[in-house]
C-alpha positions as YAML, in Angstrom:
chain: A
units: angstrom
residues:
- id: 1
  name: GLY
  ca: [-6.21, 15.80, 4.27]
- id: 2
  name: LYS
  ca: [-3.02, 15.53, 6.36]
- id: 3
  name: GLY
  ca: [-0.54, 14.74, 3.56]
- id: 4
  name: LYS
  ca: [-0.07, 10.97, 3.72]
- id: 5
  name: THR
  ca: [-0.83, 10.41, 0.02]
- id: 6
  name: LEU
  ca: [1.28, 13.42, -0.98]
- id: 7
  name: CYS
  ca: [4.26, 12.03, 0.94]
- id: 8
  name: LEU
  ca: [3.62, 8.56, -0.45]
- id: 9
  name: ILE
  ca: [3.57, 9.83, -4.05]
- id: 10
  name: ASP
  ca: [6.82, 11.73, -3.47]
- id: 11
  name: TRP
  ca: [8.48, 8.67, -1.95]
- id: 12
  name: LEU
  ca: [7.26, 6.33, -4.72]
- id: 13
  name: SER
  ca: [8.42, 8.81, -7.36]
- id: 14
  name: ARG
  ca: [11.91, 8.67, -5.87]
- id: 15
  name: VAL
  ca: [11.78, 4.87, -5.95]
- id: 16
  name: THR
  ca: [10.80, 4.86, -9.66]
- id: 17
  name: THR
  ca: [13.52, 7.34, -10.68]
- id: 18
  name: GLY
  ca: [16.27, 6.38, -8.24]
- id: 19
  name: SER
  ca: [16.33, 9.99, -7.02]
- id: 20
  name: ASP
  ca: [17.84, 10.92, -3.68]
- id: 21
  name: TRP
  ca: [15.69, 10.77, -0.55]
- id: 22
  name: PRO
  ca: [14.10, 13.88, 0.97]
- id: 23
  name: ASP
  ca: [16.81, 14.12, 3.66]
- id: 24
  name: GLY
  ca: [19.48, 14.31, 0.93]
- id: 25
  name: SER
  ca: [20.80, 10.78, 1.38]
- id: 26
  name: LYS
  ca: [21.61, 8.81, -1.76]
- id: 27
  name: ASN
  ca: [19.14, 6.32, -3.17]
- id: 28
  name: THR
  ca: [21.59, 3.47, -3.72]
- id: 29
  name: TYR
  ca: [19.00, 1.09, -5.19]
- id: 30
  name: GLY
  ca: [18.52, 2.88, -8.49]
- id: 31
  name: PRO
  ca: [15.18, 3.07, -10.31]
- id: 32
  name: ARG
  ca: [12.76, 0.32, -9.31]
- id: 33
  name: ARG
  ca: [9.14, -0.54, -10.09]
- id: 34
  name: VAL
  ca: [6.19, -0.26, -7.72]
- id: 35
  name: MET
  ca: [2.81, -1.97, -7.65]
- id: 36
  name: PHE
  ca: [0.25, 0.65, -6.66]
- id: 37
  name: CYS
  ca: [-3.24, -0.35, -5.54]
- id: 38
  name: SER
  ca: [-5.53, 2.55, -4.73]
- id: 39
  name: ALA
  ca: [-9.20, 1.86, -4.10]
- id: 40
  name: GLU
  ca: [-10.03, 5.48, -3.30]
- id: 41
  name: ASP
  ca: [-8.47, 7.40, -6.19]
- id: 42
  name: ASP
  ca: [-8.85, 6.77, -9.91]
- id: 43
  name: ALA
  ca: [-5.56, 5.88, -11.58]
- id: 44
  name: ALA
  ca: [-6.10, 7.91, -14.76]
- id: 45
  name: ASP
  ca: [-7.64, 11.14, -13.55]
- id: 46
  name: THR
  ca: [-6.20, 11.42, -10.03]
- id: 47
  name: MET
  ca: [-3.10, 9.32, -9.44]
- id: 48
  name: LYS
  ca: [-1.38, 9.74, -12.80]
- id: 49
  name: PRO
  ca: [-1.37, 13.57, -12.61]
- id: 50
  name: ARG
  ca: [-0.02, 13.36, -9.06]
- id: 51
  name: PHE
  ca: [2.78, 11.04, -10.14]
- id: 52
  name: VAL
  ca: [3.57, 13.30, -13.12]
- id: 53
  name: ALA
  ca: [3.73, 16.35, -10.83]
- id: 54
  name: ALA
  ca: [6.10, 14.48, -8.52]
- id: 55
  name: GLY
  ca: [8.39, 13.52, -11.41]
- id: 56
  name: ALA
  ca: [7.76, 9.77, -11.28]
- id: 57
  name: ASP
  ca: [8.72, 7.39, -14.07]
- id: 58
  name: LEU
  ca: [5.22, 6.28, -15.05]
- id: 59
  name: ASP
  ca: [6.61, 3.21, -16.85]
- id: 60
  name: LYS
  ca: [7.71, 1.89, -13.46]
- id: 61
  name: ILE
  ca: [4.31, 2.19, -11.80]
- id: 62
  name: LEU
  ca: [2.22, -0.96, -12.13]
- id: 63
  name: ILE
  ca: [-1.45, -0.91, -11.35]
- id: 64
  name: PRO
  ca: [-2.45, -4.57, -11.03]
- id: 65
  name: LYS
  ca: [-5.56, -5.72, -12.83]
- id: 66
  name: VAL
  ca: [-7.48, -8.48, -11.10]
- id: 67
  name: PHE
  ca: [-10.28, -10.34, -12.79]
- id: 68
  name: GLY
  ca: [-12.99, -12.39, -11.19]
- id: 69
  name: ARG
  ca: [-15.41, -14.93, -12.55]
- id: 70
  name: LEU
  ca: [-18.78, -15.75, -11.09]
- id: 71
  name: LYS
  ca: [-19.53, -19.41, -10.49]
- id: 72
  name: ASP
  ca: [-21.19, -21.05, -13.49]
- id: 73
  name: SER
  ca: [-20.20, -18.17, -15.76]
- id: 74
  name: ASN
  ca: [-17.61, -17.56, -18.45]
- id: 75
  name: SER
  ca: [-17.87, -13.80, -18.03]
- id: 76
  name: GLU
  ca: [-15.00, -12.00, -16.35]
- id: 77
  name: PHE
  ca: [-15.33, -8.80, -14.35]
- id: 78
  name: ASN
  ca: [-12.86, -6.39, -12.82]
- id: 79
  name: ALA
  ca: [-12.22, -7.27, -9.20]
- id: 80
  name: ILE
  ca: [-10.16, -5.69, -6.48]
- id: 81
  name: LEU
  ca: [-6.96, -7.28, -5.21]
- id: 82
  name: ASN
  ca: [-7.75, -9.48, -2.23]
- id: 83
  name: VAL
  ca: [-4.93, -10.32, 0.21]
- id: 84
  name: LYS
  ca: [-6.62, -13.58, 1.22]
- id: 85
  name: ARG
  ca: [-7.05, -14.77, -2.35]
- id: 86
  name: ASP
  ca: [-4.38, -13.04, -4.46]
- id: 87
  name: LEU
  ca: [-1.22, -12.78, -2.37]
- id: 88
  name: PRO
  ca: [0.36, -15.95, -3.86]
- id: 89
  name: ILE
  ca: [-0.07, -14.41, -7.32]
- id: 90
  name: VAL
  ca: [1.53, -11.15, -6.16]
- id: 91
  name: ALA
  ca: [4.45, -13.11, -4.67]
- id: 92
  name: LYS
  ca: [4.92, -15.02, -7.94]
- id: 93
  name: VAL
  ca: [4.89, -11.81, -10.01]
- id: 94
  name: VAL
  ca: [7.45, -10.20, -7.69]
- id: 95
  name: ALA
  ca: [9.67, -13.31, -7.74]
- id: 96
  name: GLU
  ca: [9.61, -13.23, -11.56]
- id: 97
  name: ASN
  ca: [10.23, -9.44, -11.64]
- id: 98
  name: PRO
  ca: [12.84, -8.65, -8.98]
- id: 99
  name: ASP
  ca: [12.90, -4.97, -9.95]
- id: 100
  name: ILE
  ca: [9.48, -4.59, -8.29]
- id: 101
  name: ALA
  ca: [10.46, -3.08, -4.95]
- id: 102
  name: VAL
  ca: [7.23, -1.84, -3.40]
- id: 103
  name: LEU
  ca: [3.58, -2.89, -3.06]
- id: 104
  name: VAL
  ca: [1.13, -0.21, -1.88]
- id: 105
  name: LEU
  ca: [-2.35, -1.01, -0.57]
- id: 106
  name: ASP
  ca: [-4.33, 2.23, -0.18]
- id: 107
  name: PRO
  ca: [-6.29, 1.86, 2.04]
- id: 108
  name: LEU
  ca: [-5.62, -1.53, 3.60]
- id: 109
  name: THR
  ca: [-9.31, -2.06, 4.40]
- id: 110
  name: SER
  ca: [-10.16, -2.31, 0.69]
- id: 111
  name: TYR
  ca: [-7.88, -5.31, 0.16]
- id: 112
  name: LEU
  ca: [-8.82, -7.57, 3.08]
- id: 113
  name: GLY
  ca: [-11.47, -9.61, 1.29]
- id: 114
  name: GLY
  ca: [-14.16, -8.76, 3.80]
- id: 115
  name: ALA
  ca: [-12.11, -9.44, 6.91]
- id: 116
  name: ASN
  ca: [-13.05, -7.21, 9.82]
- id: 117
  name: LEU
  ca: [-10.21, -4.74, 10.40]
- id: 118
  name: ASN
  ca: [-11.13, -4.53, 14.08]
- id: 119
  name: LYS
  ca: [-10.80, -8.26, 14.81]
- id: 120
  name: ASP
  ca: [-7.26, -9.48, 15.48]
- id: 121
  name: GLU
  ca: [-8.22, -13.09, 14.75]
- id: 122
  name: GLU
  ca: [-9.22, -12.08, 11.21]
- id: 123
  name: ILE
  ca: [-6.51, -9.51, 10.55]
- id: 124
  name: ARG
  ca: [-3.39, -11.09, 12.06]
- id: 125
  name: PRO
  ca: [-3.25, -14.00, 9.58]
- id: 126
  name: LEU
  ca: [-3.48, -11.53, 6.68]
- id: 127
  name: ILE
  ca: [-0.81, -9.25, 8.15]
- id: 128
  name: ASP
  ca: [1.38, -12.33, 8.71]
- id: 129
  name: LYS
  ca: [0.92, -13.32, 5.05]
- id: 130
  name: LEU
  ca: [1.95, -9.84, 3.92]
- id: 131
  name: ILE
  ca: [5.01, -9.99, 6.18]
- id: 132
  name: ALA
  ca: [5.97, -13.43, 4.86]
- id: 133
  name: VAL
  ca: [5.73, -12.28, 1.23]
- id: 134
  name: GLY
  ca: [7.85, -9.23, 2.02]
- id: 135
  name: GLN
  ca: [10.49, -11.33, 3.77]
- id: 136
  name: ARG
  ca: [10.56, -13.99, 1.07]
- id: 137
  name: THR
  ca: [10.76, -11.60, -1.88]
- id: 138
  name: GLY
  ca: [12.43, -8.50, -0.44]
- id: 139
  name: LEU
  ca: [9.31, -6.53, -1.31]
- id: 140
  name: THR
  ca: [8.54, -3.45, 0.75]
- id: 141
  name: ILE
  ca: [4.84, -3.39, 1.56]
- id: 142
  name: LEU
  ca: [3.22, -0.08, 2.43]
- id: 143
  name: VAL
  ca: [-0.34, 0.05, 3.63]
- id: 144
  name: LEU
  ca: [-2.33, 3.17, 4.32]
- id: 145
  name: VAL
  ca: [-4.79, 3.11, 7.18]
- id: 146
  name: HIS
  ca: [-6.99, 5.93, 8.35]
- id: 147
  name: SER
  ca: [-6.57, 7.39, 11.81]
- id: 148
  name: SER
  ca: [-9.04, 7.61, 14.63]
- id: 149
  name: LYS
  ca: [-10.04, 11.12, 15.56]
- id: 150
  name: ARG
  ca: [-9.92, 10.22, 19.26]
- id: 151
  name: SER
  ca: [-7.66, 12.43, 21.32]
- id: 152
  name: ASP
  ca: [-7.64, 10.26, 24.44]
- id: 153
  name: VAL
  ca: [-5.39, 7.50, 23.03]
- id: 154
  name: ASP
  ca: [-1.69, 7.15, 22.25]
- id: 155
  name: ALA
  ca: [-0.30, 7.27, 18.72]
- id: 156
  name: MET
  ca: [-0.45, 3.49, 18.13]
- id: 157
  name: GLU
  ca: [-4.08, 3.34, 19.20]
- id: 158
  name: LYS
  ca: [-4.98, 6.13, 16.78]
- id: 159
  name: VAL
  ca: [-4.35, 3.74, 13.90]
- id: 160
  name: MET
  ca: [-7.76, 2.33, 13.06]
- id: 161
  name: GLY
  ca: [-8.17, -1.40, 13.32]
- id: 162
  name: ALA
  ca: [-6.91, -4.29, 15.36]
- id: 163
  name: ASN
  ca: [-3.63, -4.11, 17.27]
- id: 164
  name: SER
  ca: [-2.09, -6.52, 14.78]
- id: 165
  name: VAL
  ca: [-2.18, -3.79, 12.09]
- id: 166
  name: THR
  ca: [0.42, -1.77, 13.98]
- id: 167
  name: GLY
  ca: [1.91, -4.74, 15.82]
- id: 168
  name: GLY
  ca: [2.96, -6.44, 12.60]
- id: 169
  name: ALA
  ca: [4.45, -3.32, 11.05]
- id: 170
  name: ARG
  ca: [8.14, -2.57, 11.10]
- id: 171
  name: THR
  ca: [7.43, 1.16, 10.94]
- id: 172
  name: VAL
  ca: [4.29, 3.23, 11.42]
- id: 173
  name: TRP
  ca: [4.13, 6.83, 10.27]
- id: 174
  name: THR
  ca: [1.36, 9.07, 11.48]
- id: 175
  name: PHE
  ca: [0.33, 12.22, 9.66]
- id: 176
  name: ALA
  ca: [-1.46, 14.83, 11.72]
- id: 177
  name: GLN
  ca: [-1.99, 18.52, 11.87]
- id: 178
  name: ASP
  ca: [0.35, 20.39, 14.21]
- id: 179
  name: THR
  ca: [-2.03, 21.93, 16.73]
- id: 180
  name: ASP
  ca: [0.60, 24.56, 17.63]
- id: 181
  name: ASP
  ca: [1.14, 25.71, 14.03]
- id: 182
  name: GLU
  ca: [-1.91, 26.30, 11.84]
...
């Protein structure tokens, strides 16, 4: 409820259309595609209307479909993207489609394949894999993480999860209510 998804949708819409950035600077990259993974909001009834309202080019928004198969079964089922399991496939798709500029994981916790967000020894290897894919392909990777409601910690510690979540990031944005301006 602090505006992180609203800002994300605006930013992604500018990526898909090549529109100028909110500060007025030119978007010199031109229209690019984004891979958008949202485990909390339905693509059809929630995200699509938000993208439409923001002026996004819907043809440039890819929502990856992942299929799983139970052992000893020929039946497929819809699965959720799993960083541990599926990152090589994502890297291959991006390498074959260089106009894909951004991968969004919203929220990060949904895509960790059961890894405990609070344990550095489980999270750091996954964050390192995300970083490596971004460096190798030029892909910008945005992850959304919920904030702690604690008031006795600094901004970096308000990001929920292990220190490697913020430690591995190039940039961390925090969205919060201004306590001086209701």
